[in-house]
Amino acid sequence: LTPWQLYRPEWGACSGVVVGATCAGVSTLLDTLGHTAAHTGLVRVWTADPLGGAGLPAAGVYADCRAPDETEILRVLVAADRAAARMRINAACGRSVHPITPEAPMILIVADEFDAVLADRRAVELATRVARVGRKAGVGFAVGLRELSATAFGGSEVLRSTLTAGNVVVLRMSTRGARVSLPTLTVDPVGLPPHPGFGAVAGRDEVFRGWHPGDGDVSEPTRDNPVEPAVVAVLGEDYAGRAGLSEFRPIPAGRQE
């Protein structure tokens, strides 16, 4: 199984990157991470999939919110930015990190083809801001990429350095660029077996193989943990219904961002 830390009490929500060549298993691993996180009872999973949902096929079961196009992806990022306002609550309570509980869950944004997610400049700005302050507010990312250059992060070095400071999983690569970008990666990703799912975690010496769930293994998590009304208002009534929230108040026109 893949070592992936979702949360640390002294740090907050842990973000991370899964990088690998085409057909190395990046999308499947992200799907599995999202499904597993949703079943903890402490995490709400939102997905951003610019492939129209094809990249994260199991998300329809485990994710509260699915963003399959540019418009919906921006909506998810705006909502995540609203959730980062938990920092004000932290300050009022005299704490620096949001403690995740079933009543105030972590939000994990699982994004496949992250470079395509960041095609819009507004998306880059929002993702960078959320990544920078989101961990202390209980908001994290798990993103998939083919390489780790700043270009793949929308040209934002801040976003790249922030996300790669957490979990970094490297699957099979066609070039050694990932090893050059990650001094803590001791396994040569080019030399991994030519089968989907084999990978290594930066900072660890061992090789793992990700679990590939079958159709019968993807079950719907219990949804009894709400998120803040201001966040729900951005995502809309469909989200409120799927998340099992009884109260929905639409956000006034012109205040989406």
PDB file of C-alpha atoms in Angstrom:
ATOM      1  CA  LEU A   1       0.000   0.000   0.000  1.00  0.00           C
ATOM      2  CA  THR A   2       1.085   3.578  -0.633  1.00  0.00           C
ATOM      3  CA  PRO A   3       2.486   5.529   2.337  1.00  0.00           C
ATOM      4  CA  TRP A   4       0.548   8.816   2.269  1.00  0.00           C
ATOM      5  CA  GLN A   5       0.043  11.098   5.257  1.00  0.00           C
ATOM      6  CA  LEU A   6      -3.224  13.037   5.271  1.00  0.00           C
ATOM      7  CA  TYR A   7      -2.808  15.095   8.424  1.00  0.00           C
ATOM      8  CA  ARG A   8      -0.290  15.927  11.140  1.00  0.00           C
ATOM      9  CA  PRO A   9      -1.538  17.656  14.323  1.00  0.00           C
ATOM     10  CA  GLU A  10       1.415  20.051  14.465  1.00  0.00           C
ATOM     11  CA  TRP A  11       1.395  20.748  10.708  1.00  0.00           C
ATOM     12  CA  GLY A  12      -2.193  20.482   9.506  1.00  0.00           C
ATOM     13  CA  ALA A  13      -3.502  18.979   6.275  1.00  0.00           C
ATOM     14  CA  CYS A  14      -0.783  17.296   4.219  1.00  0.00           C
ATOM     15  CA  SER A  15      -0.767  17.846   0.469  1.00  0.00           C
ATOM     16  CA  GLY A  16       1.230  15.903  -2.071  1.00  0.00           C
ATOM     17  CA  VAL A  17       2.044  14.955  -5.630  1.00  0.00           C
ATOM     18  CA  VAL A  18       1.900  11.713  -7.590  1.00  0.00           C
ATOM     19  CA  VAL A  19       4.148  11.919 -10.642  1.00  0.00           C
ATOM     20  CA  GLY A  20       4.661   9.332 -13.343  1.00  0.00           C
ATOM     21  CA  ALA A  21       4.783   8.621 -17.047  1.00  0.00           C
ATOM     22  CA  THR A  22       1.699   7.891 -19.135  1.00  0.00           C
ATOM     23  CA  CYS A  23       0.199   4.505 -18.161  1.00  0.00           C
ATOM     24  CA  ALA A  24       2.309   4.341 -14.990  1.00  0.00           C
ATOM     25  CA  GLY A  25      -0.832   4.349 -12.823  1.00  0.00           C
ATOM     26  CA  VAL A  26      -1.046   7.972 -11.651  1.00  0.00           C
ATOM     27  CA  SER A  27      -4.828   8.323 -12.058  1.00  0.00           C
ATOM     28  CA  THR A  28      -5.571   4.950 -10.444  1.00  0.00           C
ATOM     29  CA  LEU A  29      -3.408   5.784  -7.446  1.00  0.00           C
ATOM     30  CA  LEU A  30      -5.121   9.172  -7.012  1.00  0.00           C
ATOM     31  CA  ASP A  31      -8.530   7.464  -7.242  1.00  0.00           C
ATOM     32  CA  THR A  32      -7.499   4.986  -4.547  1.00  0.00           C
ATOM     33  CA  LEU A  33      -6.141   7.733  -2.284  1.00  0.00           C
ATOM     34  CA  GLY A  34      -9.373   9.703  -2.609  1.00  0.00           C
ATOM     35  CA  HIS A  35     -11.538   6.671  -1.908  1.00  0.00           C
ATOM     36  CA  THR A  36      -9.471   5.698   1.134  1.00  0.00           C
ATOM     37  CA  ALA A  37      -9.493   9.240   2.541  1.00  0.00           C
ATOM     38  CA  ALA A  38     -13.266   9.508   2.176  1.00  0.00           C
ATOM     39  CA  HIS A  39     -13.727   6.394   4.300  1.00  0.00           C
ATOM     40  CA  THR A  40     -11.804   7.777   7.281  1.00  0.00           C
ATOM     41  CA  GLY A  41     -14.891   9.739   8.369  1.00  0.00           C
ATOM     42  CA  LEU A  42     -12.655  12.774   8.826  1.00  0.00           C
ATOM     43  CA  VAL A  43     -12.210  13.892   5.215  1.00  0.00           C
ATOM     44  CA  ARG A  44     -14.468  15.320   2.520  1.00  0.00           C
ATOM     45  CA  VAL A  45     -13.065  14.626  -0.954  1.00  0.00           C
ATOM     46  CA  TRP A  46     -13.551  16.941  -3.923  1.00  0.00           C
ATOM     47  CA  THR A  47     -12.184  15.997  -7.336  1.00  0.00           C
ATOM     48  CA  ALA A  48     -10.928  18.141 -10.205  1.00  0.00           C
ATOM     49  CA  ASP A  49     -10.695  16.118 -13.404  1.00  0.00           C
ATOM     50  CA  PRO A  50     -10.274  18.073 -16.659  1.00  0.00           C
ATOM     51  CA  LEU A  51     -10.798  14.833 -18.606  1.00  0.00           C
ATOM     52  CA  GLY A  52     -14.531  15.111 -17.945  1.00  0.00           C
ATOM     53  CA  GLY A  53     -14.438  12.567 -15.132  1.00  0.00           C
ATOM     54  CA  ALA A  54     -12.686   9.837 -17.108  1.00  0.00           C
ATOM     55  CA  GLY A  55      -9.445  10.194 -15.170  1.00  0.00           C
ATOM     56  CA  LEU A  56     -11.028   9.479 -11.770  1.00  0.00           C
ATOM     57  CA  PRO A  57     -13.854   7.063 -12.573  1.00  0.00           C
ATOM     58  CA  ALA A  58     -14.524   5.980  -8.978  1.00  0.00           C
ATOM     59  CA  ALA A  59     -15.028   9.573  -7.837  1.00  0.00           C
ATOM     60  CA  GLY A  60     -18.731   9.270  -8.578  1.00  0.00           C
ATOM     61  CA  VAL A  61     -18.938   6.949  -5.582  1.00  0.00           C
ATOM     62  CA  TYR A  62     -16.673   8.522  -2.973  1.00  0.00           C
ATOM     63  CA  ALA A  63     -16.416  12.247  -3.812  1.00  0.00           C
ATOM     64  CA  ASP A  64     -18.869  14.821  -2.510  1.00  0.00           C
ATOM     65  CA  CYS A  65     -18.041  17.202  -5.332  1.00  0.00           C
ATOM     66  CA  ARG A  66     -16.802  16.398  -8.844  1.00  0.00           C
ATOM     67  CA  ALA A  67     -15.457  19.123 -11.124  1.00  0.00           C
ATOM     68  CA  PRO A  68     -15.168  17.762 -14.695  1.00  0.00           C
ATOM     69  CA  ASP A  69     -14.540  21.025 -16.549  1.00  0.00           C
ATOM     70  CA  GLU A  70     -12.880  24.422 -16.227  1.00  0.00           C
ATOM     71  CA  THR A  71     -15.952  26.204 -14.846  1.00  0.00           C
ATOM     72  CA  GLU A  72     -16.560  23.638 -12.113  1.00  0.00           C
ATOM     73  CA  ILE A  73     -12.865  23.396 -11.272  1.00  0.00           C
ATOM     74  CA  LEU A  74     -12.792  27.142 -10.623  1.00  0.00           C
ATOM     75  CA  ARG A  75     -15.869  26.769  -8.425  1.00  0.00           C
ATOM     76  CA  VAL A  76     -14.136  24.084  -6.349  1.00  0.00           C
ATOM     77  CA  LEU A  77     -11.018  26.235  -5.948  1.00  0.00           C
ATOM     78  CA  VAL A  78     -13.107  29.238  -4.888  1.00  0.00           C
ATOM     79  CA  ALA A  79     -14.856  27.057  -2.306  1.00  0.00           C
ATOM     80  CA  ALA A  80     -11.504  25.782  -1.027  1.00  0.00           C
ATOM     81  CA  ASP A  81     -10.367  29.385  -0.711  1.00  0.00           C
ATOM     82  CA  ARG A  82     -13.484  30.084   1.389  1.00  0.00           C
ATOM     83  CA  ALA A  83     -12.675  27.091   3.577  1.00  0.00           C
ATOM     84  CA  ALA A  84      -9.215  28.536   4.206  1.00  0.00           C
ATOM     85  CA  ALA A  85     -11.019  31.265   6.162  1.00  0.00           C
ATOM     86  CA  ARG A  86     -10.953  28.757   9.033  1.00  0.00           C
ATOM     87  CA  MET A  87      -7.685  30.523   9.863  1.00  0.00           C
ATOM     88  CA  ARG A  88      -9.738  33.296  11.433  1.00  0.00           C
ATOM     89  CA  ILE A  89     -11.441  30.722  13.664  1.00  0.00           C
ATOM     90  CA  ASN A  90      -8.032  29.343  14.623  1.00  0.00           C
ATOM     91  CA  ALA A  91      -6.880  32.816  15.638  1.00  0.00           C
ATOM     92  CA  ALA A  92     -10.024  33.405  17.702  1.00  0.00           C
ATOM     93  CA  CYS A  93      -9.486  30.072  19.475  1.00  0.00           C
ATOM     94  CA  GLY A  94      -5.812  30.737  20.122  1.00  0.00           C
ATOM     95  CA  ARG A  95      -4.539  27.898  17.951  1.00  0.00           C
ATOM     96  CA  SER A  96      -2.481  27.803  14.756  1.00  0.00           C
ATOM     97  CA  VAL A  97      -3.815  24.598  13.135  1.00  0.00           C
ATOM     98  CA  HIS A  98      -7.402  23.540  12.448  1.00  0.00           C
ATOM     99  CA  PRO A  99      -8.054  20.236  14.275  1.00  0.00           C
ATOM    100  CA  ILE A 100     -10.001  17.948  11.933  1.00  0.00           C
ATOM    101  CA  THR A 101     -12.993  16.179  13.436  1.00  0.00           C
ATOM    102  CA  PRO A 102     -16.170  14.582  12.050  1.00  0.00           C
ATOM    103  CA  GLU A 103     -17.879  17.906  12.795  1.00  0.00           C
ATOM    104  CA  ALA A 104     -15.187  19.982  11.024  1.00  0.00           C
ATOM    105  CA  PRO A 105     -13.549  17.643   8.487  1.00  0.00           C
ATOM    106  CA  MET A 106     -10.480  18.036   6.367  1.00  0.00           C
ATOM    107  CA  ILE A 107     -11.089  18.877   2.714  1.00  0.00           C
ATOM    108  CA  LEU A 108      -8.919  16.963   0.229  1.00  0.00           C
ATOM    109  CA  ILE A 109      -8.893  18.125  -3.393  1.00  0.00           C
ATOM    110  CA  VAL A 110      -7.864  15.233  -5.640  1.00  0.00           C
ATOM    111  CA  ALA A 111      -6.790  16.657  -9.008  1.00  0.00           C
ATOM    112  CA  ASP A 112      -5.754  14.573 -12.004  1.00  0.00           C
ATOM    113  CA  GLU A 113      -3.768  16.136 -14.882  1.00  0.00           C
ATOM    114  CA  PHE A 114      -2.961  19.048 -12.578  1.00  0.00           C
ATOM    115  CA  ASP A 115      -1.220  21.038 -15.300  1.00  0.00           C
ATOM    116  CA  ALA A 116      -4.510  21.097 -17.235  1.00  0.00           C
ATOM    117  CA  VAL A 117      -6.400  22.066 -14.064  1.00  0.00           C
ATOM    118  CA  LEU A 118      -4.122  25.121 -13.918  1.00  0.00           C
ATOM    119  CA  ALA A 119      -4.716  26.185 -17.532  1.00  0.00           C
ATOM    120  CA  ASP A 120      -6.590  29.285 -16.313  1.00  0.00           C
ATOM    121  CA  ARG A 121      -4.543  31.989 -14.585  1.00  0.00           C
ATOM    122  CA  ARG A 122      -7.274  32.433 -11.978  1.00  0.00           C
ATOM    123  CA  ALA A 123      -6.970  28.723 -11.137  1.00  0.00           C
ATOM    124  CA  VAL A 124      -3.207  29.122 -10.587  1.00  0.00           C
ATOM    125  CA  GLU A 125      -3.758  32.060  -8.235  1.00  0.00           C
ATOM    126  CA  LEU A 126      -6.434  30.256  -6.228  1.00  0.00           C
ATOM    127  CA  ALA A 127      -4.540  26.964  -6.015  1.00  0.00           C
ATOM    128  CA  THR A 128      -1.367  28.758  -4.907  1.00  0.00           C
ATOM    129  CA  ARG A 129      -3.186  30.654  -2.170  1.00  0.00           C
ATOM    130  CA  VAL A 130      -5.048  27.589  -0.934  1.00  0.00           C
ATOM    131  CA  ALA A 131      -1.874  25.474  -0.941  1.00  0.00           C
ATOM    132  CA  ARG A 132       0.055  28.138   0.957  1.00  0.00           C
ATOM    133  CA  VAL A 133      -2.427  28.686   3.806  1.00  0.00           C
ATOM    134  CA  GLY A 134      -4.732  25.691   3.441  1.00  0.00           C
ATOM    135  CA  ARG A 135      -2.772  23.199   5.496  1.00  0.00           C
ATOM    136  CA  LYS A 136      -3.433  25.115   8.724  1.00  0.00           C
ATOM    137  CA  ALA A 137      -7.092  25.391   7.743  1.00  0.00           C
ATOM    138  CA  GLY A 138      -7.495  21.661   7.084  1.00  0.00           C
ATOM    139  CA  VAL A 139      -7.440  21.892   3.274  1.00  0.00           C
ATOM    140  CA  GLY A 140      -5.032  19.800   1.205  1.00  0.00           C
ATOM    141  CA  PHE A 141      -4.289  18.661  -2.353  1.00  0.00           C
ATOM    142  CA  ALA A 142      -3.401  15.310  -3.882  1.00  0.00           C
ATOM    143  CA  VAL A 143      -2.439  15.994  -7.495  1.00  0.00           C
ATOM    144  CA  GLY A 144      -1.226  13.987 -10.463  1.00  0.00           C
ATOM    145  CA  LEU A 145       1.423  15.135 -12.938  1.00  0.00           C
ATOM    146  CA  ARG A 146       3.760  13.805 -15.629  1.00  0.00           C
ATOM    147  CA  GLU A 147       6.729  15.898 -14.478  1.00  0.00           C
ATOM    148  CA  LEU A 148       7.729  18.255 -11.660  1.00  0.00           C
ATOM    149  CA  SER A 149       8.895  21.445 -13.363  1.00  0.00           C
ATOM    150  CA  ALA A 150       7.428  24.807 -12.345  1.00  0.00           C
ATOM    151  CA  THR A 151       5.664  24.845 -15.735  1.00  0.00           C
ATOM    152  CA  ALA A 152       3.593  21.840 -14.646  1.00  0.00           C
ATOM    153  CA  PHE A 153       2.438  23.915 -11.668  1.00  0.00           C
ATOM    154  CA  GLY A 154       1.167  26.773 -13.820  1.00  0.00           C
ATOM    155  CA  GLY A 155       4.504  28.551 -13.608  1.00  0.00           C
ATOM    156  CA  SER A 156       4.110  29.001  -9.844  1.00  0.00           C
ATOM    157  CA  GLU A 157       7.277  28.068  -7.990  1.00  0.00           C
ATOM    158  CA  VAL A 158       5.425  28.754  -4.725  1.00  0.00           C
ATOM    159  CA  LEU A 159       2.794  26.144  -5.618  1.00  0.00           C
ATOM    160  CA  ARG A 160       5.418  23.632  -6.718  1.00  0.00           C
ATOM    161  CA  SER A 161       7.556  23.992  -3.591  1.00  0.00           C
ATOM    162  CA  THR A 162       4.507  23.921  -1.293  1.00  0.00           C
ATOM    163  CA  LEU A 163       2.991  20.739  -2.723  1.00  0.00           C
ATOM    164  CA  THR A 164       6.294  18.873  -3.020  1.00  0.00           C
ATOM    165  CA  ALA A 165       7.098  19.696   0.619  1.00  0.00           C
ATOM    166  CA  GLY A 166       4.526  17.072   1.636  1.00  0.00           C
ATOM    167  CA  ASN A 167       3.896  13.637   0.142  1.00  0.00           C
ATOM    168  CA  VAL A 168       5.780  12.918  -3.093  1.00  0.00           C
ATOM    169  CA  VAL A 169       5.162   9.610  -4.823  1.00  0.00           C
ATOM    170  CA  VAL A 170       7.082   8.816  -8.008  1.00  0.00           C
ATOM    171  CA  LEU A 171       5.866   6.059 -10.297  1.00  0.00           C
ATOM    172  CA  ARG A 172       7.724   4.808 -13.353  1.00  0.00           C
ATOM    173  CA  MET A 173       9.237   7.648 -15.405  1.00  0.00           C
ATOM    174  CA  SER A 174      10.572   7.702 -18.946  1.00  0.00           C
ATOM    175  CA  THR A 175      13.389  10.116 -18.029  1.00  0.00           C
ATOM    176  CA  ARG A 176      15.401  10.782 -14.884  1.00  0.00           C
ATOM    177  CA  GLY A 177      14.072  14.319 -14.438  1.00  0.00           C
ATOM    178  CA  ALA A 178      12.125  13.440 -11.290  1.00  0.00           C
ATOM    179  CA  ARG A 179      15.268  12.185  -9.567  1.00  0.00           C
ATOM    180  CA  VAL A 180      17.094  15.390 -10.425  1.00  0.00           C
ATOM    181  CA  SER A 181      14.202  17.471  -9.042  1.00  0.00           C
ATOM    182  CA  LEU A 182      14.011  15.443  -5.822  1.00  0.00           C
ATOM    183  CA  PRO A 183      17.337  14.966  -4.061  1.00  0.00           C
ATOM    184  CA  THR A 184      15.612  12.805  -1.418  1.00  0.00           C
ATOM    185  CA  LEU A 185      14.493  10.239  -4.030  1.00  0.00           C
ATOM    186  CA  THR A 186      16.889   7.303  -3.732  1.00  0.00           C
ATOM    187  CA  VAL A 187      15.109   4.963  -6.172  1.00  0.00           C
ATOM    188  CA  ASP A 188      15.666   5.407  -9.896  1.00  0.00           C
ATOM    189  CA  PRO A 189      12.123   5.815 -11.348  1.00  0.00           C
ATOM    190  CA  VAL A 190      13.305   4.828 -14.830  1.00  0.00           C
ATOM    191  CA  GLY A 191      14.350   1.448 -13.484  1.00  0.00           C
ATOM    192  CA  LEU A 192      10.974   0.587 -11.911  1.00  0.00           C
ATOM    193  CA  PRO A 193       9.118  -2.436 -13.356  1.00  0.00           C
ATOM    194  CA  PRO A 194       7.206  -1.622 -16.573  1.00  0.00           C
ATOM    195  CA  HIS A 195       3.823  -2.251 -14.965  1.00  0.00           C
ATOM    196  CA  PRO A 196       1.276   0.248 -13.578  1.00  0.00           C
ATOM    197  CA  GLY A 197       1.381   1.043  -9.873  1.00  0.00           C
ATOM    198  CA  PHE A 198       5.038   0.481  -9.021  1.00  0.00           C
ATOM    199  CA  GLY A 199       6.578   3.498  -7.319  1.00  0.00           C
ATOM    200  CA  ALA A 200       8.669   5.000  -4.568  1.00  0.00           C
ATOM    201  CA  VAL A 201       8.181   7.711  -1.970  1.00  0.00           C
ATOM    202  CA  ALA A 202      10.714  10.513  -1.712  1.00  0.00           C
ATOM    203  CA  GLY A 203      12.721  10.034   1.462  1.00  0.00           C
ATOM    204  CA  ARG A 204      12.225   6.253   1.585  1.00  0.00           C
ATOM    205  CA  ASP A 205      14.299   3.475   0.071  1.00  0.00           C
ATOM    206  CA  GLU A 206      11.655   0.839  -0.540  1.00  0.00           C
ATOM    207  CA  VAL A 207       9.541   0.290  -3.670  1.00  0.00           C
ATOM    208  CA  PHE A 208       5.783  -0.267  -3.342  1.00  0.00           C
ATOM    209  CA  ARG A 209       2.945  -1.245  -5.651  1.00  0.00           C
ATOM    210  CA  GLY A 210      -0.370   0.574  -5.354  1.00  0.00           C
ATOM    211  CA  TRP A 211      -3.612  -1.292  -4.857  1.00  0.00           C
ATOM    212  CA  HIS A 212      -5.889  -1.399  -7.908  1.00  0.00           C
ATOM    213  CA  PRO A 213      -9.507  -1.617  -6.667  1.00  0.00           C
ATOM    214  CA  GLY A 214     -12.002  -3.631  -8.622  1.00  0.00           C
ATOM    215  CA  ASP A 215     -15.596  -2.526  -9.204  1.00  0.00           C
ATOM    216  CA  GLY A 216     -16.794  -4.336  -6.102  1.00  0.00           C
ATOM    217  CA  ASP A 217     -14.168  -2.671  -3.919  1.00  0.00           C
ATOM    218  CA  VAL A 218     -15.395   0.897  -4.423  1.00  0.00           C
ATOM    219  CA  SER A 219     -18.070   1.565  -1.816  1.00  0.00           C
ATOM    220  CA  GLU A 220     -19.814   4.784  -0.840  1.00  0.00           C
ATOM    221  CA  PRO A 221     -18.587   6.320   2.426  1.00  0.00           C
ATOM    222  CA  THR A 222     -20.880   7.508   5.183  1.00  0.00           C
ATOM    223  CA  ARG A 223     -21.472  11.245   4.828  1.00  0.00           C
ATOM    224  CA  ASP A 224     -22.342  12.619   8.230  1.00  0.00           C
ATOM    225  CA  ASN A 225     -19.681  15.334   8.496  1.00  0.00           C
ATOM    226  CA  PRO A 226     -20.653  18.796   7.214  1.00  0.00           C
ATOM    227  CA  VAL A 227     -18.594  21.652   5.868  1.00  0.00           C
ATOM    228  CA  GLU A 228     -19.185  25.334   6.491  1.00  0.00           C
ATOM    229  CA  PRO A 229     -22.333  26.959   4.983  1.00  0.00           C
ATOM    230  CA  ALA A 230     -20.220  29.570   3.172  1.00  0.00           C
ATOM    231  CA  VAL A 231     -18.389  26.753   1.371  1.00  0.00           C
ATOM    232  CA  VAL A 232     -21.570  24.872   0.523  1.00  0.00           C
ATOM    233  CA  ALA A 233     -23.058  28.083  -0.868  1.00  0.00           C
ATOM    234  CA  VAL A 234     -20.275  28.342  -3.446  1.00  0.00           C
ATOM    235  CA  LEU A 235     -20.569  24.714  -4.556  1.00  0.00           C
ATOM    236  CA  GLY A 236     -24.340  24.827  -4.942  1.00  0.00           C
ATOM    237  CA  GLU A 237     -27.455  22.803  -4.275  1.00  0.00           C
ATOM    238  CA  ASP A 238     -26.234  19.667  -6.077  1.00  0.00           C
ATOM    239  CA  TYR A 239     -23.303  19.479  -3.672  1.00  0.00           C
ATOM    240  CA  ALA A 240     -25.531  20.028  -0.653  1.00  0.00           C
ATOM    241  CA  GLY A 241     -27.764  17.162  -1.745  1.00  0.00           C
ATOM    242  CA  ARG A 242     -24.923  14.756  -2.455  1.00  0.00           C
ATOM    243  CA  ALA A 243     -23.152  15.613   0.779  1.00  0.00           C
ATOM    244  CA  GLY A 244     -26.308  14.915   2.750  1.00  0.00           C
ATOM    245  CA  LEU A 245     -26.674  18.466   4.038  1.00  0.00           C
ATOM    246  CA  SER A 246     -30.212  19.423   4.954  1.00  0.00           C
ATOM    247  CA  GLU A 247     -29.742  23.188   4.711  1.00  0.00           C
ATOM    248  CA  PHE A 248     -28.704  25.051   1.571  1.00  0.00           C
ATOM    249  CA  ARG A 249     -28.572  28.799   1.136  1.00  0.00           C
ATOM    250  CA  PRO A 250     -27.483  29.980  -2.325  1.00  0.00           C
ATOM    251  CA  ILE A 251     -24.769  32.592  -2.481  1.00  0.00           C
ATOM    252  CA  PRO A 252     -25.966  35.915  -3.958  1.00  0.00           C
ATOM    253  CA  ALA A 253     -25.239  36.525  -7.641  1.00  0.00           C
ATOM    254  CA  GLY A 254     -21.962  38.291  -8.281  1.00  0.00           C
ATOM    255  CA  ARG A 255     -20.272  36.915  -5.144  1.00  0.00           C
ATOM    256  CA  GLN A 256     -18.921  33.628  -6.495  1.00  0.00           C
ATOM    257  CA  GLU A 257     -15.374  34.915  -6.239  1.00  0.00           C
TER     258      GLU A 257
END
